[in-house]
Coordinates of C-alpha atoms and ligand atoms in Angstrom, one line a residue:
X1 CA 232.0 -56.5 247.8
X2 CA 231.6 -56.8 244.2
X3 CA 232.4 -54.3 241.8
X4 CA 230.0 -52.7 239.4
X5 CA 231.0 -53.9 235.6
X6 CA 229.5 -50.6 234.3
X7 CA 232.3 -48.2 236.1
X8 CA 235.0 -47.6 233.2
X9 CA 237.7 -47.2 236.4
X10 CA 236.9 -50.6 237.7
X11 CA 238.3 -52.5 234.7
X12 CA 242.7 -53.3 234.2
X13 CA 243.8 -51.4 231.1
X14 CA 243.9 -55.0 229.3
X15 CA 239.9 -55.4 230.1
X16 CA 239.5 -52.0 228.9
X17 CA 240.9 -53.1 225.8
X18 CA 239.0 -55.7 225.2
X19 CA 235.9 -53.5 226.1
X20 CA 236.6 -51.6 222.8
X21 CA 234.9 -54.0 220.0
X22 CA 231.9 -54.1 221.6
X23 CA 231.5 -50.0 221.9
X24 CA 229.6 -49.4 224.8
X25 CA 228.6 -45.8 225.0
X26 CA 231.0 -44.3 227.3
X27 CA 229.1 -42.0 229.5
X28 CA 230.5 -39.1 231.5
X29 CA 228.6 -37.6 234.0
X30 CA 229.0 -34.1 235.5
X31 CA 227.7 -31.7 237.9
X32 CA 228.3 -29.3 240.4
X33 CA 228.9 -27.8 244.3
X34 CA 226.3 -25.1 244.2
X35 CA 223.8 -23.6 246.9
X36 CA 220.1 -24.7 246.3
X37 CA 218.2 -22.6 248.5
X38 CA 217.6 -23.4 251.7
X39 CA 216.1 -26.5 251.5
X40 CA 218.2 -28.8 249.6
X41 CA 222.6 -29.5 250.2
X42 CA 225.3 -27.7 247.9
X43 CA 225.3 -31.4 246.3
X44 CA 222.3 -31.6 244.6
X45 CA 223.4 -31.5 240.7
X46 CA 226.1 -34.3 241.8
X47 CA 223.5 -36.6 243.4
X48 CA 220.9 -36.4 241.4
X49 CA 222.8 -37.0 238.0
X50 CA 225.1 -39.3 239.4
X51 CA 221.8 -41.5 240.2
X52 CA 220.1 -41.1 236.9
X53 CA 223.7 -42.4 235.3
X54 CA 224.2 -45.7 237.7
X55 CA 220.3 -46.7 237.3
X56 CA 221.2 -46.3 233.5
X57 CA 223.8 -48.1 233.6
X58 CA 222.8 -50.6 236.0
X59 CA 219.8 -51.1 233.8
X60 CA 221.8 -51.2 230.3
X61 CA 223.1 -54.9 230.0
X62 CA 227.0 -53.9 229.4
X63 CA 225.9 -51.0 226.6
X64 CA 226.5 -48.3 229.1
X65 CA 230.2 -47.9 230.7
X66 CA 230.2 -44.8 233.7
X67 CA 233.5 -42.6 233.7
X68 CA 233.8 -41.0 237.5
X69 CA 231.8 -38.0 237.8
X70 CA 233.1 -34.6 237.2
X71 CA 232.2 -33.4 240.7
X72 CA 232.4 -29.2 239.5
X73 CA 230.9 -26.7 237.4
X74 CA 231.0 -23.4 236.0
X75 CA 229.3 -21.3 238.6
X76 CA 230.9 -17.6 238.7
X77 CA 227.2 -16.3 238.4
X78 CA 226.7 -18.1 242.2
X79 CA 229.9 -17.0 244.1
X80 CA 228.0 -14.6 246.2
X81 CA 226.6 -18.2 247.7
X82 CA 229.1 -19.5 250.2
X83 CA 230.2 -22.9 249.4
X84 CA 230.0 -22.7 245.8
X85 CA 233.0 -23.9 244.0
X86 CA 233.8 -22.7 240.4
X87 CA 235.0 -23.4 237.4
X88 CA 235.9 -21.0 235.1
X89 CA 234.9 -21.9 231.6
X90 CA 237.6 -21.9 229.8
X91 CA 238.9 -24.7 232.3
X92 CA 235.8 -26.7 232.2
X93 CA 235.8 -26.4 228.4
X94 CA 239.5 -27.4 228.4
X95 CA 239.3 -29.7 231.0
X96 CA 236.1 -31.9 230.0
X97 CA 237.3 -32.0 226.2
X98 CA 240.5 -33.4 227.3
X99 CA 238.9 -36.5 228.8
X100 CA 236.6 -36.9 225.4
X101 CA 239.8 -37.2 223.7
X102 CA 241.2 -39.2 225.9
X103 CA 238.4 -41.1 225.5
X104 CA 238.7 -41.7 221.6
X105 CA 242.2 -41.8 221.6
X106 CA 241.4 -45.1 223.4
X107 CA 239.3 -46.4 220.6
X108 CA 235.6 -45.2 221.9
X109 CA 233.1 -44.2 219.1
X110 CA 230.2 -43.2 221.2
X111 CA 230.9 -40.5 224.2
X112 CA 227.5 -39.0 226.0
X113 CA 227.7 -36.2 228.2
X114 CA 225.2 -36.0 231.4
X115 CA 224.9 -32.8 232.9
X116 CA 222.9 -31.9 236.2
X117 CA 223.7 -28.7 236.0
X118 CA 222.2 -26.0 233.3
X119 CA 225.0 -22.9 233.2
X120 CA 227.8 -26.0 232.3
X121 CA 225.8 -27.0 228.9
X122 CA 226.8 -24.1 226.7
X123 CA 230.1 -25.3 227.5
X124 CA 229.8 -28.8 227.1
X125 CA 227.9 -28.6 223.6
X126 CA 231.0 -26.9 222.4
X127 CA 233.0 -29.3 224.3
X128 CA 230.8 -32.2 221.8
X129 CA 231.4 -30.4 219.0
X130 CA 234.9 -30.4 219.2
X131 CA 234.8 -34.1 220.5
X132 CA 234.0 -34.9 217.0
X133 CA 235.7 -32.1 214.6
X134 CA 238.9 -33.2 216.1
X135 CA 238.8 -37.3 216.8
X136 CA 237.1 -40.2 215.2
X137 CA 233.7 -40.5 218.0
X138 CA 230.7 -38.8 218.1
X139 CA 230.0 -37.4 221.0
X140 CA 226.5 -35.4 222.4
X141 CA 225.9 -33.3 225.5
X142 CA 222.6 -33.5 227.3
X143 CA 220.9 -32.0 230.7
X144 CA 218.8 -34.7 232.1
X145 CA 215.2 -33.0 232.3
X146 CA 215.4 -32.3 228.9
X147 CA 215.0 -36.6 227.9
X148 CA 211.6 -36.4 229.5
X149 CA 209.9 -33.6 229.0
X150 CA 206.3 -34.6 228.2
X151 CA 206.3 -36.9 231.5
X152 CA 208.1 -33.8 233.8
X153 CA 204.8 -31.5 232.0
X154 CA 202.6 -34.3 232.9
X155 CA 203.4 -34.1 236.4
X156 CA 204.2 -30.3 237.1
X157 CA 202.2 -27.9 238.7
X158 CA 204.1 -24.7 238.9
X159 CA 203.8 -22.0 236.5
X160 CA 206.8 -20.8 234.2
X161 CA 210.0 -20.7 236.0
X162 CA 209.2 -22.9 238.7
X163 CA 211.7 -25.4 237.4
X164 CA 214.8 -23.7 237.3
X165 CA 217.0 -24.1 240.4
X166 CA 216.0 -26.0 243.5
X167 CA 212.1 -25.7 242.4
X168 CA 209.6 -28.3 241.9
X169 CA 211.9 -31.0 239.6
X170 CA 215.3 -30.8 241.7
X171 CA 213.7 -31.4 244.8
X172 CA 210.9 -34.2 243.7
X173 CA 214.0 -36.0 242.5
X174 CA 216.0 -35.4 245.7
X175 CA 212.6 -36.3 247.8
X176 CA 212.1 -39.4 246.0
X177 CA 215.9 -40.2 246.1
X178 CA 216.5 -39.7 249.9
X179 CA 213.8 -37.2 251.6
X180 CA 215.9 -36.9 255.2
X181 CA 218.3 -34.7 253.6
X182 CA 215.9 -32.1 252.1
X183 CA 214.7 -29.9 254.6
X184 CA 211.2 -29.1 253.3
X185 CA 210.3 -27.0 256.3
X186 CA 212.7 -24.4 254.9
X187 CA 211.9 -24.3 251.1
X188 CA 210.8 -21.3 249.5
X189 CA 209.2 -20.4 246.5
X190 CA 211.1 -17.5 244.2
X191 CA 210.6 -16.5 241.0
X192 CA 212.6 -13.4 241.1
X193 CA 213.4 -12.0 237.8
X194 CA 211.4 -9.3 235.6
X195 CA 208.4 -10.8 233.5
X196 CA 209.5 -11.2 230.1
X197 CA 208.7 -12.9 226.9
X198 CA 212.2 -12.9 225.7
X199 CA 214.2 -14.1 229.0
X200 CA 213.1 -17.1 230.4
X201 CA 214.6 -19.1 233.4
X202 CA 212.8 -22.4 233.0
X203 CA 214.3 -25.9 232.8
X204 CA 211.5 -27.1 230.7
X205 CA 211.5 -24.2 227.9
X206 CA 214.1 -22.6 225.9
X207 CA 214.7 -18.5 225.9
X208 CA 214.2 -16.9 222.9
X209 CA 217.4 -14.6 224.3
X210 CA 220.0 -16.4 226.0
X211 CA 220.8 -14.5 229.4
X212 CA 222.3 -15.3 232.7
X213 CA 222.5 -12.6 235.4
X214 CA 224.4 -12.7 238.7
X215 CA 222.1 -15.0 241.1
X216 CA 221.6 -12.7 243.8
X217 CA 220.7 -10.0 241.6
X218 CA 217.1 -12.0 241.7
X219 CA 217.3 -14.9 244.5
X220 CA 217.8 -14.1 247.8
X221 CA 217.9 -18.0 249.0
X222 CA 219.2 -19.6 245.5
X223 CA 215.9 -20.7 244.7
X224 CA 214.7 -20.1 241.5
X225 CA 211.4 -22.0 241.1
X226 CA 209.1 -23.8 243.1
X227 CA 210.0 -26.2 245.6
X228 CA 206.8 -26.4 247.5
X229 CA 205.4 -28.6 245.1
X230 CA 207.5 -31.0 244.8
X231 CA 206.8 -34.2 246.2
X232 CA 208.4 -37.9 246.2
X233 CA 205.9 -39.0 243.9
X234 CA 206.6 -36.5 241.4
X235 CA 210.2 -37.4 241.9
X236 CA 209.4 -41.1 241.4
X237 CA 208.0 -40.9 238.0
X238 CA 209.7 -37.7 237.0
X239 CA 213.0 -40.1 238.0
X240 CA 211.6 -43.7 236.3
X241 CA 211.3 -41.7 232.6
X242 CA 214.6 -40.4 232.8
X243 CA 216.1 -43.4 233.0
X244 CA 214.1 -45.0 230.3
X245 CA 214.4 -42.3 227.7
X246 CA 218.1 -42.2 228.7
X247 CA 218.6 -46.0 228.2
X248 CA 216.0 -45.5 224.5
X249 CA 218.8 -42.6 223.9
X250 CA 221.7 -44.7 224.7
X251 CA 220.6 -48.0 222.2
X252 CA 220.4 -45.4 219.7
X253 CA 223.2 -43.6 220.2
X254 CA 225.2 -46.8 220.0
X255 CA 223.9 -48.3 216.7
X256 CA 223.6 -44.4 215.2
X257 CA 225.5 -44.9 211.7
X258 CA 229.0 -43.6 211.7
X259 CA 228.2 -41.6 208.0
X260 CA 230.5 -41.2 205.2
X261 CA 232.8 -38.0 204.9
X262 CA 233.3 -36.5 201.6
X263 CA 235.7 -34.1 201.0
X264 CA 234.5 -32.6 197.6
X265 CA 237.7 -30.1 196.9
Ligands
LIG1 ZN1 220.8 -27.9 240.4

């Protein structure tokens, strides 16, 4: 079998090297082992972003080079959900900034972050800002919905908050992706926290008030949105513009101008 030439592992530390002057964007994807309802396995964040991230790369002629996915999350808001595993943040934080570094260290300029899962990107901005306060790169942090938000609008039919966790988005993708191992016949629709302008759980839109209770304060099957939408075809196109806008995001990354520093004391 022949190995893939976009999988940073893959390569002898003297290839590596010689990866360096051409500066791919070094990609490091992450996710998590979380319930998602009913329906859909405790993988679904790892799958799906691990997907998006090979098509990429697949698709990027050498300008994308995959680290191994980081398999966990932060998740202490799910632990009443058996089969969760979590991180706690200050690990993640610590442990996600020390491959970054390691990262640069090695001569790297351009470091992305893919996230599948939402609660780990507070986390991993920080973990991006530090990336470049305290090395040479530049590094970014990015959930994957958010590259493609007019197509995922185009598309969707649930109202606000059905694409959270497990709704319509999550489970298009995973349909599209490989429909025996979601178990439609057992997906449920819940949209289970108060009505408010100011706390809003919804992939596509940002809260005015940043707020994260304990899941099964307001999900009784993990679901938060609305999974009985969600079809293949959805998941097909939703899938298609991720990639693209991720590859778009990717050539610009890599060519973004390093900038001058001035220190004016
Ligand atoms: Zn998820």
């Amino acid at each position: 079998m022949k190995r893939k030439d976009y999988f940073y592992q893959n390569y002898s530390w003297q290839e590596l090297k010689e990866l360096v002057p051409k500066q791919p964007v070094v990609v490091q994807p992450i996710g998590s082992v979380e319930d998602h309802g009913y329906h859909l396995p405790l993988d679904t964040d790892n799958f799906l972003i691990q997907n998006i991230c090979e098509e990429a790369a697949s698709r990027a002629n050498g300008e994308i080079l995959l680290l191994p996915l980081i398999p966990y999350g932060f998740e202490t808001h799910h632990m009443d959900f058996p089969g969760t595993i979590d991180i706690q943040m200050e690990h993640l934080l610590n442990f996600v900034l020390d491959v970054t570094k390691s990262v640069a260290h090695h001569g790297f300029k351009r470091i992305l972050i893919a996230d599948g899962h939402g609660s780990n990107m507070p986390i991993l901005e920080l973990v991006a800002r530090r990336t470049i306060l305290e090395t040479d790169s530049l590094c970014g942090a990015f959930i994957w919905p958010s590259l493609a938000p007019k197509e995922i609008n185009a598309v969707r039919e649930s109202e606000q908050g059905g694409i959270a966790h497990a709704g319509e988005l999550e489970t298009s993708v995973y349909l599209h992706l490989d429909s025996p191992h979601v178990q439609m016949d057992k997906a449920e629709k819940e949209i289970g926290m108060p009505p408010s302008k100011f706390i809003i759980l919804d992939l596509m839109e940002s809260s005015p008030v940043k707020f994260m209770d304990i899941w099964t304060r307001f999900s009784k099957s993990g679901v938060y949105g609305d999974p009985k939408l969600a079809t293949p075809e959805k998941g097909k196109i939703i899938f298609e513009a991720v990639v693209e806008a991720f590859l778009n995001l990717v050539k610009e990354f890599k060519s973004r101008p390093d900038g001058n520093r001035i220190d004016h004391h």
